[in-house]
C-alpha cells in the first residue's frame, strides 16, 4: 500500500506529466503536418482549436463518468481507455492523406489530427479533472480544495511549451520523439493507475450539499448566471491569446516561435491564480490590466493616426503585457468563483467549453468574416467588459442607512443615483461615438500628426512630447472611467472602433487586402522621391513592389534588382551557353522573376495560395505577369509536392523563393527535398535559393545540404538598401553538380564558396533545428 505521505507527490507528478505530454504532442505533430501545408500560423491556430475541442471532449467524458458511473466503475472504464491508447502509438502522421490544393484545408487538417492523435490526446485530456476529483475523495488534508493541483498541471504544460523548441526539437528527430512520447505515456498510465489503486482502498465519500458550510472560498451554490460567467471568463482570454498572436505576427513583425511567448504567458496565469498562495494580488492584476490594455489600445491607434513607428520590442512588450494582465484578471476571477468539489468536473467542463468557443471564433470564424486581424481589438473589448464590478462601500453604506433608518428621501436619492450611474455607463460612450461618427475629430488628429511628422523630426524630444500629448488625449478618459467595467469597456470600444478606423479601412494608402488560411495579404501605394509604387505585403513581410508608371514598370525591384545576386545570376546565365526549355520557381509573389529571367524558357511558378496569384494578375496593382508572362504558368499547391509530380529532368533551373517570411517551409530545406530537386533538374542545371530572412541565418543550412548531396555551392549577399527605389538587401545561394557548372559566376561578381558548417546538423524530414538558425540580432 502506498504511504500517505506520497499521495500528494504522486498526484502532482502524474498531473504534471499528463500536461507535459499534452503540450509536447501539439508542436510535435504540427511539425509533422507542416510539410503538407507549408509554413503558416493558421496551421498552428487550427491545431490549437482541435486540441481545445478534444480537451473539451475529455472534460465532458470526465464529468459524465463521474456523474453516471460512480468512482470505482469510472476507474475501471478509464483504465480500459488508457490501455486502448497503446494501439494508436507511436504518434505518427496517418498514411494516405494528401492536402487539398484548392480552398481552405481546415476540414482536412482537423480530420488528420483526429485520426492520428485524437485517441491519445482524448485519453490524457481527462486526467486533470479526473485526478483532482479522485484526490478530493482521499483523506489528504488538502482534499477539500484540490484546485491547486490545476496550477501544477499547467506548470507541466508550460515546461513542455518552452522545452520543446529549446531542448526536444534540436536534439531528437520526429520519429524518435514519437517513440519517446510513447514511453512517457506508458509512465503516465502507470501513474494514473497507481492513483486509482491508492484511492480504491482509502475512498472517502464527501459530497457537500448546497446547504453545507463552504470550504474556504469555494462556492457551493451554483446558478446559471455563475455558469455563464465561468464560460465567458474562459472564452475571452482564449480569444485574446490567438488574437494577440496573430496581431503581433501580422501587423508588427513576423518572427519564429512568436506563438510560444503568448501561450506561455496564458498558461502561466493559470499556474499563478490557482496556486494555494497566489503570488500576485488579484486587485493589483485588475489595476495592471487597466494600464496595459490602455497602452495596447494606444499602440493600435498611434501608427494609424500618423505617429512614428515604435520599436518592435516595445510593441511586443505592450501587447504581451495586455494579454498577461487580462488573462490574470479573467482567470483570477475564475479561481475566485470556483465551486465546491461536488461541481469540480462541471467547472472544468465549462472552462474548457469557453476556451474552445473563444479559439473557434478567433481561428476559424474570424478569417472568414474579417480581412484583417479585427478579432484582437474585439477580444480586448470583451476582457474589459468582464472586469468585476468594484466594491462601492460609500454607496453601500448609504443604502444600508436608508433602509435601516427608513429615510425615504435618502433612499430615493441613492436609487436615483444608481439609475443615473447606469445611464452614464451608456451615455458617455454614446457621446464619444457621436463625436467620432463622421470621423472629423479623428481626421483632425491624424492630419495634425502627419503635418507634424512632415514638419519636425520625430526622433528626440519633439516626437516624445507629441506622443505624450496623444497618450494623454486617449488614456486619461479611459483611466477616469476604469472603475466601472461597463463604462470602461464601452469607452475603450469607442476608442478602438473610431480612432483606429484606418487599421481596418486602410485609409488612402491601402489598395486591397485579402485574408486566407495562409495569412493576411495587402497591397499599398507608397510615394517616394522617385515616384509612386505599389507594394505587396504578406503580414509585415515585403513580397514585391512595382512602379506605377508604364515606363520602367518592367524593372524588377526589391530582392530582384539588376545589381543584386538574382539579377547577376540570371544575367550570367543569359550570357553563357546554357540552354533549357523550362524553369521551375517555388513562390510567386507578384511575379517579379518573370521580368528578371529573359531567356526563352517556359516558367512554371508554384504558389501555395491561389489568392496570391489573383493579386499578382490584378492589373490594377501589378503588371509583371502581364508584361513578361507570355510563357508563364502558375500551379497552385505546395511547391515540394507539386515539383515531385513533375517528370525527372524537366527543369534547367529550379528557384526556391519561399524563405523570406517568419514561418519558413522547413520541408523545402531538407536532405530529402534536395534529392528530389536533383531528380527534376537536367544535367548541368542549377538550384537557386533566395535565403533572405530577417530572423534566420539559412546559409549554414544550405551549405550542409549541398555538402551532404555532393554539390558545390556559391553564395552572395547584397547589403544595398534604397527605400526610394525599393532596392532591398538579399542573400542568394546557387547550387550545381560540378565546379565547371558554376564557372558562369566567375566573371567578377562577389560570389563566394558556401561550405558546410560542422557546428550545424543537416536538416532532414525527421530533424530540423530552427533555434540554432536564429539571428539573435536581426539584420
XYZ file of C-alpha atoms in Angstrom:
779
model
C 0.000 0.000 0.000
C 1.278 3.461 -0.914
C 2.384 5.624 2.010
C 0.000 8.574 2.661
C 2.986 10.921 2.591
C 3.496 10.043 -1.081
C -0.080 10.777 -2.136
C 0.448 14.443 -2.986
C 3.737 13.867 -4.901
C 2.079 11.026 -6.835
C -0.950 13.072 -7.881
C 1.109 16.196 -8.583
C 3.716 14.322 -10.616
C 1.098 12.453 -12.621
C -0.767 15.673 -13.437
C 2.499 17.373 -14.366
C 3.434 14.525 -16.729
C -0.022 14.411 -18.330
C 0.097 18.131 -19.110
C 3.679 17.821 -20.365
C 2.659 15.084 -22.795
C -0.393 17.036 -23.966
C 1.589 20.145 -24.784
C 4.564 18.368 -26.296
C 2.417 16.375 -28.732
C 0.897 19.598 -30.078
C 4.063 21.153 -31.581
C 5.443 17.695 -32.412
C 2.505 16.655 -34.564
C 2.015 20.142 -36.013
C 5.603 19.925 -37.251
C 4.791 16.585 -38.890
C 1.861 18.219 -40.716
C 3.654 21.358 -41.954
C 5.286 19.654 -44.980
C 1.811 19.101 -46.407
C 0.601 22.668 -45.833
C 3.681 24.885 -45.923
C 4.576 27.286 -43.146
C 1.537 29.154 -41.851
C 0.469 30.485 -38.469
C -3.039 29.335 -39.386
C -1.846 25.715 -39.210
C -0.915 26.233 -35.575
C -4.130 28.101 -34.753
C -6.287 25.396 -36.340
C -4.356 22.730 -34.440
C -4.884 24.670 -31.202
C -8.650 24.741 -31.816
C -8.645 20.990 -32.481
C -6.717 20.288 -29.292
C -9.027 22.588 -27.327
C -12.055 20.751 -28.711
C -10.527 17.379 -27.836
C -9.732 18.701 -24.376
C -13.403 19.658 -24.061
C -14.396 16.133 -25.061
C -12.060 14.748 -22.396
C -13.525 17.036 -19.753
C -17.055 16.045 -20.819
C -16.069 12.384 -20.505
C -14.694 13.039 -17.010
C -17.860 14.886 -15.994
C -20.295 12.291 -17.332
C -18.441 9.266 -15.972
C -18.251 10.957 -12.568
C -21.986 11.612 -12.579
C -23.162 8.318 -14.058
C -20.732 5.566 -13.121
C -19.523 6.156 -9.625
C -15.869 6.257 -8.709
C -14.872 2.589 -8.877
C -16.597 1.871 -12.192
C -15.147 5.094 -13.551
C -11.632 3.905 -12.668
C -12.211 0.614 -14.470
C -13.534 2.322 -17.611
C -10.682 4.808 -17.621
C -8.138 2.034 -17.146
C -9.518 0.281 -20.221
C -9.326 3.540 -22.199
C -5.692 4.033 -21.176
C -4.830 0.549 -22.442
C -6.690 1.140 -25.717
C -4.443 4.126 -26.474
C -1.433 1.803 -26.915
C -2.998 0.660 -30.209
C -2.516 4.199 -31.608
C 1.164 4.504 -30.658
C 3.734 5.652 -31.613
C 2.494 9.063 -32.718
C 2.814 9.499 -36.482
C 1.001 11.121 -39.394
C -1.733 8.918 -40.868
C -0.786 7.473 -44.250
C -2.564 8.387 -47.470
C -3.685 11.900 -46.511
C -2.936 14.476 -49.233
C -3.695 18.137 -48.556
C -6.241 19.811 -50.884
C -4.789 22.249 -53.399
C -7.864 24.479 -53.610
C -9.959 26.024 -50.884
C -9.285 26.042 -47.167
C -7.621 22.898 -45.773
C -9.183 23.320 -42.326
C -11.516 20.309 -42.621
C -8.681 18.156 -43.975
C -6.354 19.203 -41.144
C -8.943 18.575 -38.431
C -9.660 15.103 -39.869
C -5.959 14.255 -39.985
C -5.445 15.408 -36.406
C -8.398 13.360 -35.212
C -7.254 10.176 -36.927
C -3.598 10.493 -35.944
C -3.606 11.856 -32.376
C -7.280 12.085 -31.374
C -7.438 8.983 -29.159
C -4.202 9.563 -27.162
C -4.972 13.234 -26.668
C -8.557 12.498 -25.613
C -7.494 9.930 -23.025
C -4.849 12.179 -21.467
C -7.029 15.295 -21.571
C -9.372 13.822 -18.975
C -6.537 13.468 -16.451
C -6.736 16.918 -14.835
C -10.413 16.870 -13.746
C -10.398 13.119 -13.004
C -7.355 13.133 -10.747
C -8.472 16.282 -8.939
C -11.846 14.647 -8.347
C -10.170 11.466 -7.123
C -7.871 13.475 -4.873
C -10.878 15.209 -3.272
C -12.029 11.770 -2.045
C -8.750 10.921 -0.326
C -8.011 11.619 3.335
C -5.286 14.158 2.494
C -5.571 17.437 4.479
C -5.882 19.444 1.241
C -8.520 17.172 -0.294
C -11.362 19.641 0.298
C -9.814 22.200 -2.076
C -7.862 20.341 -4.804
C -7.771 23.207 -7.304
C -4.117 23.961 -6.547
C -3.308 20.774 -8.481
C -4.549 22.543 -11.615
C -1.688 25.009 -11.252
C 0.772 22.113 -11.176
C -0.843 20.683 -14.277
C -0.413 23.956 -16.151
C 3.194 24.108 -14.980
C 3.761 20.875 -16.896
C 2.184 22.493 -19.952
C 4.491 25.488 -19.585
C 7.615 23.326 -19.289
C 6.655 21.381 -22.418
C 5.883 24.532 -24.350
C 9.250 26.124 -23.589
C 11.246 22.908 -23.600
C 10.117 21.636 -26.975
C 11.774 24.251 -29.234
C 14.812 24.691 -26.975
C 15.637 21.117 -25.952
C 13.476 18.468 -27.616
C 13.367 19.644 -31.242
C 17.108 20.444 -31.534
C 18.183 17.097 -30.036
C 15.649 14.490 -31.169
C 14.204 13.672 -34.588
C 10.466 13.374 -35.136
C 10.449 9.566 -35.273
C 12.423 9.355 -32.025
C 10.119 11.961 -30.494
C 7.153 9.741 -31.290
C 8.729 6.770 -29.516
C 9.880 8.876 -26.552
C 6.354 10.239 -26.207
C 5.056 6.638 -26.154
C 7.421 5.793 -23.275
C 6.221 8.877 -21.420
C 2.639 7.788 -21.980
C 3.363 4.340 -20.518
C 4.772 6.008 -17.381
C 1.712 8.265 -17.204
C -0.696 5.332 -17.498
C 1.134 3.601 -14.655
C 0.897 6.763 -12.559
C -2.852 7.141 -13.164
C -3.449 3.501 -12.272
C -1.380 3.980 -9.101
C -3.535 6.995 -8.142
C -6.631 4.876 -8.678
C -5.218 1.963 -6.680
C -4.456 4.224 -3.719
C -7.955 5.677 -3.785
C -9.584 2.261 -4.159
C -8.552 1.310 -0.655
C -8.845 4.750 1.003
C -12.017 6.128 -0.554
C -13.668 8.953 1.405
C -17.253 9.753 0.471
C -17.619 13.500 0.789
C -20.371 15.141 -1.215
C -21.182 18.584 0.184
C -24.671 19.870 -0.466
C -25.634 23.413 -1.274
C -26.618 23.895 2.350
C -23.252 22.709 3.637
C -20.719 25.006 5.230
C -18.476 26.415 2.455
C -14.898 25.194 2.357
C -12.669 28.239 2.376
C -13.766 30.445 -0.501
C -15.358 27.680 -2.549
C -18.860 28.424 -3.810
C -21.441 25.757 -3.039
C -24.489 27.300 -4.696
C -24.040 27.280 -8.470
C -26.524 29.307 -10.528
C -26.922 29.549 -14.285
C -25.642 33.118 -14.135
C -22.475 31.859 -12.456
C -22.094 29.154 -15.095
C -22.397 31.791 -17.807
C -19.713 33.862 -16.134
C -17.376 30.836 -15.979
C -17.922 30.368 -19.696
C -17.217 33.985 -20.618
C -14.216 34.305 -18.287
C -12.553 31.372 -20.059
C -13.718 32.378 -23.563
C -12.276 35.893 -23.506
C -8.615 35.042 -22.667
C -8.656 32.185 -25.195
C -9.819 34.531 -27.945
C -7.331 37.167 -26.808
C -4.476 34.635 -26.877
C -4.963 33.773 -30.548
C -5.857 37.353 -31.420
C -2.679 38.856 -29.983
C -0.569 36.076 -31.543
C -1.953 36.866 -34.983
C -1.753 40.624 -34.428
C 1.917 40.777 -33.489
C 2.805 38.268 -36.204
C 0.778 40.035 -38.896
C 0.886 43.740 -38.030
C 4.157 44.175 -36.104
C 6.827 41.632 -37.031
C 6.873 38.017 -38.055
C 9.461 36.051 -36.069
C 9.919 32.322 -35.451
C 8.386 30.883 -32.285
C 6.329 34.027 -31.818
C 3.373 31.892 -30.744
C 5.364 30.406 -27.845
C 5.532 33.549 -25.701
C 1.795 34.436 -25.676
C 0.816 30.832 -24.953
C 3.432 30.622 -22.187
C 2.009 33.751 -20.526
C -1.510 32.358 -20.900
C -0.525 29.108 -19.146
C 1.493 30.944 -16.513
C -1.633 32.845 -15.495
C -3.334 29.525 -14.614
C -0.316 28.445 -12.575
C -0.327 31.690 -10.603
C -4.048 32.138 -9.909
C -4.719 28.524 -8.859
C -1.730 28.310 -6.513
C -2.520 27.700 -2.854
C -0.805 31.003 -2.051
C -1.177 33.297 -5.094
C 1.975 35.255 -5.832
C 0.162 38.370 -7.032
C -2.848 40.161 -5.597
C -5.932 39.905 -7.783
C -6.643 43.587 -7.154
C -3.213 44.548 -8.483
C -3.749 42.421 -11.575
C -7.005 44.302 -12.251
C -5.188 47.632 -11.887
C -2.422 46.410 -14.158
C -4.988 45.400 -16.745
C -6.260 48.983 -16.919
C -2.765 50.301 -17.656
C -1.655 47.612 -20.107
C -4.892 47.445 -22.100
C -4.893 51.240 -22.360
C -1.348 51.063 -23.734
C -2.400 48.297 -26.144
C -5.256 50.471 -27.424
C -2.780 53.308 -27.918
C -0.332 51.005 -29.681
C -3.059 50.059 -32.176
C -4.218 53.646 -32.705
C -0.913 55.524 -32.744
C 0.669 54.408 -36.046
C -2.673 54.550 -37.879
C -3.192 58.094 -36.661
C 0.086 59.152 -38.274
C 2.507 58.647 -35.400
C 6.082 57.455 -35.924
C 6.718 53.713 -35.684
C 7.554 52.464 -32.208
C 10.324 49.940 -31.661
C 9.321 46.315 -32.129
C 10.409 45.193 -28.609
C 8.280 47.961 -27.073
C 5.226 46.923 -29.108
C 5.776 43.270 -28.240
C 6.039 44.173 -24.553
C 2.843 46.240 -24.605
C 0.674 43.638 -26.307
C 2.079 40.723 -24.310
C 1.589 42.643 -21.062
C -2.036 43.342 -22.031
C -2.521 39.627 -22.657
C -0.882 38.588 -19.380
C -2.742 41.028 -17.136
C -6.047 40.324 -18.894
C -5.525 36.566 -18.537
C -4.630 37.063 -14.874
C -7.763 39.178 -14.373
C -10.117 36.692 -16.045
C -8.505 33.537 -14.680
C -8.226 35.182 -11.269
C -11.988 35.681 -11.355
C -12.395 32.010 -12.295
C -10.266 30.985 -9.326
C -12.252 33.289 -7.042
C -15.557 31.868 -8.293
C -14.556 28.182 -8.256
C -17.181 25.841 -6.766
C -17.017 23.062 -4.179
C -15.675 19.674 -5.193
C -19.161 18.375 -5.995
C -19.155 20.724 -9.014
C -15.471 20.332 -9.879
C -15.859 18.451 -13.172
C -18.676 20.760 -14.287
C -16.479 23.778 -13.568
C -13.649 22.425 -15.712
C -16.088 21.389 -18.439
C -17.440 24.935 -18.769
C -13.923 26.371 -18.618
C -12.905 24.098 -21.472
C -16.056 24.944 -23.447
C -15.261 28.636 -23.137
C -11.721 28.026 -24.367
C -12.997 26.081 -27.376
C -15.583 28.716 -28.300
C -13.019 31.513 -27.983
C -10.498 29.629 -30.085
C -13.094 28.655 -32.684
C -14.319 32.227 -33.103
C -10.757 33.523 -33.480
C -9.095 30.823 -35.572
C -11.997 29.572 -37.716
C -14.754 32.191 -37.882
C -12.713 35.416 -37.870
C -10.642 34.627 -41.007
C -13.899 34.018 -42.891
C -15.530 37.238 -41.671
C -12.691 39.784 -41.359
C -9.967 40.673 -43.858
C -7.665 41.904 -41.074
C -6.954 40.804 -37.511
C -10.022 42.556 -36.126
C -10.565 39.792 -33.567
C -7.729 41.155 -31.420
C -9.312 44.532 -30.548
C -12.697 42.829 -30.167
C -11.165 40.409 -27.650
C -9.645 43.372 -25.796
C -13.085 44.929 -25.522
C -14.568 41.671 -24.201
C -11.988 41.199 -21.430
C -12.629 44.772 -20.300
C -16.390 44.227 -20.148
C -15.805 41.167 -17.934
C -13.974 43.078 -15.229
C -15.644 42.536 -11.831
C -17.918 45.255 -10.533
C -15.925 47.242 -7.961
C -16.898 47.389 -4.338
C -18.595 50.692 -3.553
C -18.540 50.933 0.246
C -19.754 54.527 0.387
C -22.896 53.933 -1.652
C -23.381 50.575 0.073
C -23.311 52.339 3.452
C -25.809 54.919 2.254
C -28.167 52.192 1.050
C -27.866 50.392 4.398
C -28.533 53.597 6.295
C -31.527 54.445 4.111
C -33.056 51.005 4.553
C -32.307 50.719 8.267
C -33.414 54.211 9.281
C -36.243 54.222 6.746
C -35.102 57.508 5.319
C -37.293 57.579 2.246
C -35.717 60.736 0.834
C -32.187 59.350 1.165
C -33.265 56.004 -0.286
C -34.820 57.822 -3.244
C -31.593 59.755 -3.875
C -29.496 56.584 -3.698
C -31.827 54.715 -6.031
C -31.890 57.639 -8.438
C -28.079 57.824 -8.377
C -27.894 54.101 -9.268
C -30.107 54.700 -12.285
C -28.044 57.757 -13.239
C -24.818 55.777 -12.915
C -26.044 53.066 -15.272
C -27.253 55.788 -17.594
C -23.795 57.363 -17.587
C -22.301 53.953 -18.444
C -24.166 54.182 -21.730
C -24.277 57.961 -22.216
C -20.537 58.662 -22.055
C -19.542 56.123 -24.740
C -22.547 57.166 -26.819
C -21.405 60.809 -26.692
C -17.896 59.816 -27.747
C -19.292 57.664 -30.534
C -21.364 60.603 -31.805
C -18.292 62.862 -31.746
C -16.298 60.457 -33.887
C -19.170 59.177 -36.035
C -18.269 61.277 -39.071
C -14.505 60.934 -38.413
C -13.954 64.709 -38.327
C -12.279 64.586 -34.930
C -10.218 61.576 -35.860
C -9.159 63.058 -39.187
C -8.190 66.272 -37.451
C -5.922 64.394 -35.045
C -4.483 62.248 -37.841
C -3.839 65.188 -40.177
C -2.245 67.212 -37.375
C 0.096 64.364 -36.533
C 1.029 63.848 -40.169
C 1.670 67.580 -40.573
C 3.936 67.441 -37.520
C 5.701 64.380 -38.936
C 6.476 66.251 -42.143
C 7.481 69.466 -40.379
C 9.567 68.219 -37.442
C 11.946 65.377 -36.742
C 10.068 62.635 -34.868
C 13.172 61.493 -33.061
C 14.237 63.145 -29.853
C 12.236 65.463 -27.636
C 9.707 66.591 -30.255
C 8.478 63.106 -31.046
C 8.303 62.133 -27.388
C 6.286 65.237 -26.489
C 3.805 64.672 -29.284
C 3.490 61.043 -28.246
C 2.815 62.059 -24.612
C 0.114 64.503 -25.723
C -1.513 61.758 -27.773
C -1.279 59.329 -24.848
C -2.978 61.801 -22.565
C -5.778 62.542 -25.026
C -6.750 58.874 -25.253
C -5.569 57.399 -21.954
C -6.988 59.931 -19.494
C -10.664 59.251 -20.379
C -10.016 55.509 -20.118
C -8.358 55.786 -16.712
C -11.094 58.066 -15.364
C -13.798 55.503 -16.099
C -11.724 52.417 -15.297
C -13.525 51.691 -12.020
C -16.751 50.950 -13.843
C -16.249 47.903 -16.099
C -19.171 48.548 -18.425
C -18.280 52.191 -18.964
C -14.564 51.376 -19.298
C -15.203 48.637 -21.839
C -17.559 50.765 -23.911
C -15.237 53.795 -23.902
C -12.347 51.543 -24.962
C -14.577 50.062 -27.665
C -15.380 53.510 -28.995
C -11.695 54.477 -28.929
C -10.676 51.363 -30.850
C -13.503 51.289 -33.355
C -13.345 55.003 -34.216
C -9.809 56.301 -33.736
C -8.291 53.165 -35.289
C -10.562 53.173 -38.307
C -7.590 53.307 -40.664
C -6.452 49.936 -39.321
C -9.409 48.247 -40.981
C -10.345 50.638 -43.767
C -6.682 51.139 -44.582
C -7.140 54.803 -45.430
C -5.910 56.153 -48.732
C -2.728 54.058 -48.716
C -4.336 50.611 -48.689
C -5.472 49.439 -52.116
C -6.512 45.883 -51.347
C -6.478 43.339 -48.560
C -7.249 39.612 -48.541
C -7.183 37.123 -45.716
C -6.909 33.374 -46.226
C -5.868 30.311 -44.256
C -2.247 31.124 -45.080
C -2.117 34.757 -43.989
C -3.192 38.365 -44.481
C -2.170 39.940 -47.794
C -2.325 43.633 -48.582
C -1.430 45.981 -51.432
C -0.316 49.507 -50.541
C 0.580 52.583 -52.520
C 3.810 54.266 -51.449
C 5.199 57.533 -52.782
C 8.941 58.203 -52.603
C 11.190 60.868 -54.123
C 11.489 58.671 -57.219
C 7.781 58.146 -57.795
C 4.777 56.058 -56.814
C 4.946 52.313 -56.158
C 2.544 49.515 -55.359
C 3.808 47.197 -52.598
C 2.622 43.667 -51.806
C 2.854 42.575 -48.165
C 2.215 39.223 -46.533
C 1.654 40.294 -42.945
C 4.606 42.626 -42.460
C 6.933 40.918 -44.967
C 7.534 42.628 -48.310
C 6.875 40.201 -51.167
C 7.346 42.601 -54.051
C 6.952 46.154 -55.339
C 6.422 47.737 -58.751
C 6.390 51.282 -60.107
C 3.035 52.550 -61.316
C 4.205 54.424 -64.441
C 4.148 52.442 -67.718
C 7.737 53.486 -68.413
C 10.107 51.425 -66.318
C 7.484 49.276 -64.655
C 9.131 46.128 -66.043
C 12.211 46.834 -63.937
C 12.437 44.180 -61.164
C 12.668 45.705 -57.681
C 13.109 44.571 -54.047
C 15.130 41.308 -53.924
C 15.491 41.048 -57.722
C 17.379 44.207 -58.806
C 19.833 44.061 -61.692
C 22.901 44.539 -59.476
C 21.694 42.156 -56.770
C 22.501 38.427 -56.570
C 19.396 37.325 -58.513
C 19.971 39.860 -61.267
C 23.661 38.984 -61.588
C 22.993 35.232 -61.716
C 20.352 35.408 -64.438
C 22.455 37.905 -66.408
C 25.407 35.488 -66.244
C 23.116 32.612 -67.201
C 21.846 34.517 -70.238
C 25.396 35.248 -71.421
C 26.505 31.620 -71.075
C 25.932 28.756 -73.473
C 23.423 27.189 -71.079
C 20.038 26.410 -72.608
C 16.852 24.955 -71.188
C 13.217 24.708 -72.186
C 11.763 25.103 -68.725
C 12.404 26.614 -65.276
C 10.522 25.885 -62.044
C 10.057 28.598 -59.441
C 8.600 27.965 -55.976
C 6.979 31.135 -54.650
C 5.160 33.598 -56.906
C 4.982 36.884 -55.009
C 3.884 39.396 -57.648
C 5.714 37.567 -60.454
C 8.819 39.794 -60.459
C 11.087 36.978 -61.653
C 9.066 36.762 -64.864
C 10.681 40.056 -65.885
C 14.084 39.204 -64.414
C 14.509 35.984 -66.425
C 14.992 36.969 -70.050
C 15.610 33.552 -71.636
C 13.095 31.789 -73.871
C 12.457 29.075 -71.271
C 8.912 28.484 -70.090
C 8.479 29.477 -66.444
C 6.304 27.449 -64.082
C 5.571 29.144 -60.748
C 4.380 27.060 -57.808
C 2.313 29.035 -55.291
C 0.593 27.524 -52.253
C -2.173 30.159 -52.075
C -4.346 30.909 -55.102
C -5.181 34.362 -53.728
C -1.547 35.393 -54.292
C -1.909 34.563 -57.987
C -5.129 36.594 -58.153
C -3.340 39.623 -56.687
C -0.306 39.219 -58.971
C -2.563 39.090 -62.046
C -4.775 42.011 -60.979
C -3.769 44.758 -63.424
C -4.992 47.463 -61.061
C -1.948 46.757 -58.903
C 0.795 44.801 -60.700
C 1.886 44.128 -64.304
C 4.905 41.809 -64.187
C 2.906 38.785 -65.328
C 1.012 40.898 -67.868
C 4.175 42.406 -69.397
C 6.564 39.450 -69.156
C 4.403 36.392 -68.611
C 3.687 35.133 -72.138
C 5.460 31.870 -71.320
C 4.433 31.673 -67.667
C 2.259 29.113 -65.895
C 1.143 29.121 -62.254
C 0.440 25.885 -60.380
C -1.424 26.317 -57.085
C -0.267 23.917 -54.389
C 2.610 23.069 -52.087
C 5.860 23.574 -54.011
C 7.573 20.387 -52.899
C 4.593 18.163 -53.629
C 3.938 19.841 -56.988
C 7.577 19.551 -58.074
C 7.608 15.883 -57.100
C 4.791 15.270 -59.589
C 6.846 16.674 -62.495
C 8.906 14.416 -64.829
C 12.544 13.805 -63.895
C 14.992 16.147 -65.611
C 12.208 18.576 -66.540
C 13.927 21.811 -65.443
C 17.170 23.558 -66.260
C 16.819 25.867 -63.239
C 14.814 25.416 -60.049
C 14.335 28.566 -57.945
C 13.260 28.172 -54.323
C 11.969 31.599 -53.254
C 9.886 30.842 -50.173
C 12.014 31.698 -47.127
C 11.633 35.449 -46.601
C 8.781 35.241 -44.078
C 8.920 34.048 -40.473
C 7.225 30.667 -40.840
C 9.608 29.261 -43.425
C 8.564 25.988 -45.056
C 11.223 23.836 -43.400
C 10.234 20.859 -45.551
C 11.648 22.718 -48.570
C 15.121 22.766 -46.956
C 15.727 19.123 -46.068
C 18.060 16.489 -47.493
C 15.105 14.550 -48.899
C 13.746 17.674 -50.607
C 17.142 18.405 -52.168
C 17.415 14.892 -53.557
C 14.010 15.335 -55.170
C 15.065 18.673 -56.699
C 18.134 16.968 -58.184
C 15.957 14.342 -59.890
C 13.871 17.090 -61.500
C 16.976 19.005 -62.649
C 18.506 18.382 -66.059
C 22.277 17.650 -66.321
C 24.258 20.833 -65.828
C 21.258 22.562 -64.215
C 21.124 24.965 -61.273
C 19.276 25.259 -57.999
C 18.858 28.882 -56.911
C 17.673 29.719 -53.395
C 16.599 33.087 -52.030
C 17.559 32.660 -48.373
C 16.929 36.284 -47.387
C 15.447 36.325 -43.894
C 15.387 38.885 -41.115
C 15.434 36.337 -38.328
C 17.109 33.172 -39.645
C 20.615 32.577 -40.969
C 19.956 29.861 -43.528
C 23.398 29.872 -45.173
C 24.836 27.109 -42.910
C 21.711 25.028 -43.532
C 22.079 25.279 -47.316
C 25.832 24.695 -47.108
C 25.324 21.464 -45.194
C 22.620 20.290 -47.599
C 24.905 20.900 -50.578
C 27.807 19.037 -48.960
C 25.543 16.150 -47.947
C 24.327 15.802 -51.553
C 27.804 16.154 -53.048
C 27.019 19.500 -54.684
C 29.038 22.691 -54.981
C 27.542 25.988 -53.866
C 28.100 29.736 -54.071
C 26.521 32.488 -52.011
C 26.203 36.238 -52.472
C 24.911 38.827 -50.031
C 23.742 42.233 -51.166
C 23.509 44.826 -48.386
C 22.281 47.629 -50.602
C 19.192 49.371 -49.249
C 17.470 52.192 -51.094
C 13.887 52.772 -49.917
C 13.303 55.390 -52.595
C 13.898 52.828 -55.351
C 12.652 49.811 -53.379
C 16.015 48.108 -53.553
C 16.257 45.664 -50.642
C 19.095 43.598 -49.135
C 19.055 39.973 -50.212
C 21.020 36.748 -49.889
C 21.022 34.110 -52.636
C 22.694 30.730 -52.972
C 23.355 28.818 -56.208
C 23.919 25.036 -56.172
C 25.190 22.862 -59.016
C 26.664 19.415 -59.556
C 30.193 20.488 -60.581
C 32.569 23.427 -60.313
C 32.519 23.684 -64.110
C 28.772 24.364 -63.992
C 29.371 27.262 -61.581
C 32.094 28.791 -63.735
C 29.472 31.148 -65.189
C 29.659 33.052 -61.866
C 33.395 33.736 -62.134
C 33.031 36.986 -64.020
C 33.894 39.302 -61.154
C 30.670 39.336 -59.127
C 31.358 38.810 -55.405
C 30.116 35.226 -55.206
C 31.934 33.192 -52.568
C 32.088 29.498 -51.830
C 29.419 28.194 -49.485
C 30.915 25.475 -47.314
C 29.420 23.061 -44.821
C 29.189 24.158 -41.192
C 30.298 21.353 -38.851
C 28.516 23.009 -35.911
C 25.132 22.711 -37.633
C 23.401 19.386 -38.210
C 21.966 18.650 -41.652
C 18.223 19.172 -41.788
C 16.076 16.211 -42.795
C 12.364 15.487 -42.878
C 12.871 13.945 -39.439
C 15.099 16.630 -37.913
C 15.495 20.402 -38.059
C 16.748 22.999 -35.590
C 15.227 26.433 -36.055
C 16.662 27.720 -32.762
C 20.224 27.173 -33.976
C 19.471 29.137 -37.153
C 18.104 32.179 -35.333
C 19.751 35.542 -35.848
C 19.892 36.950 -32.348
C 20.325 40.399 -33.875
C 18.019 40.590 -36.927
C 19.603 42.432 -39.851
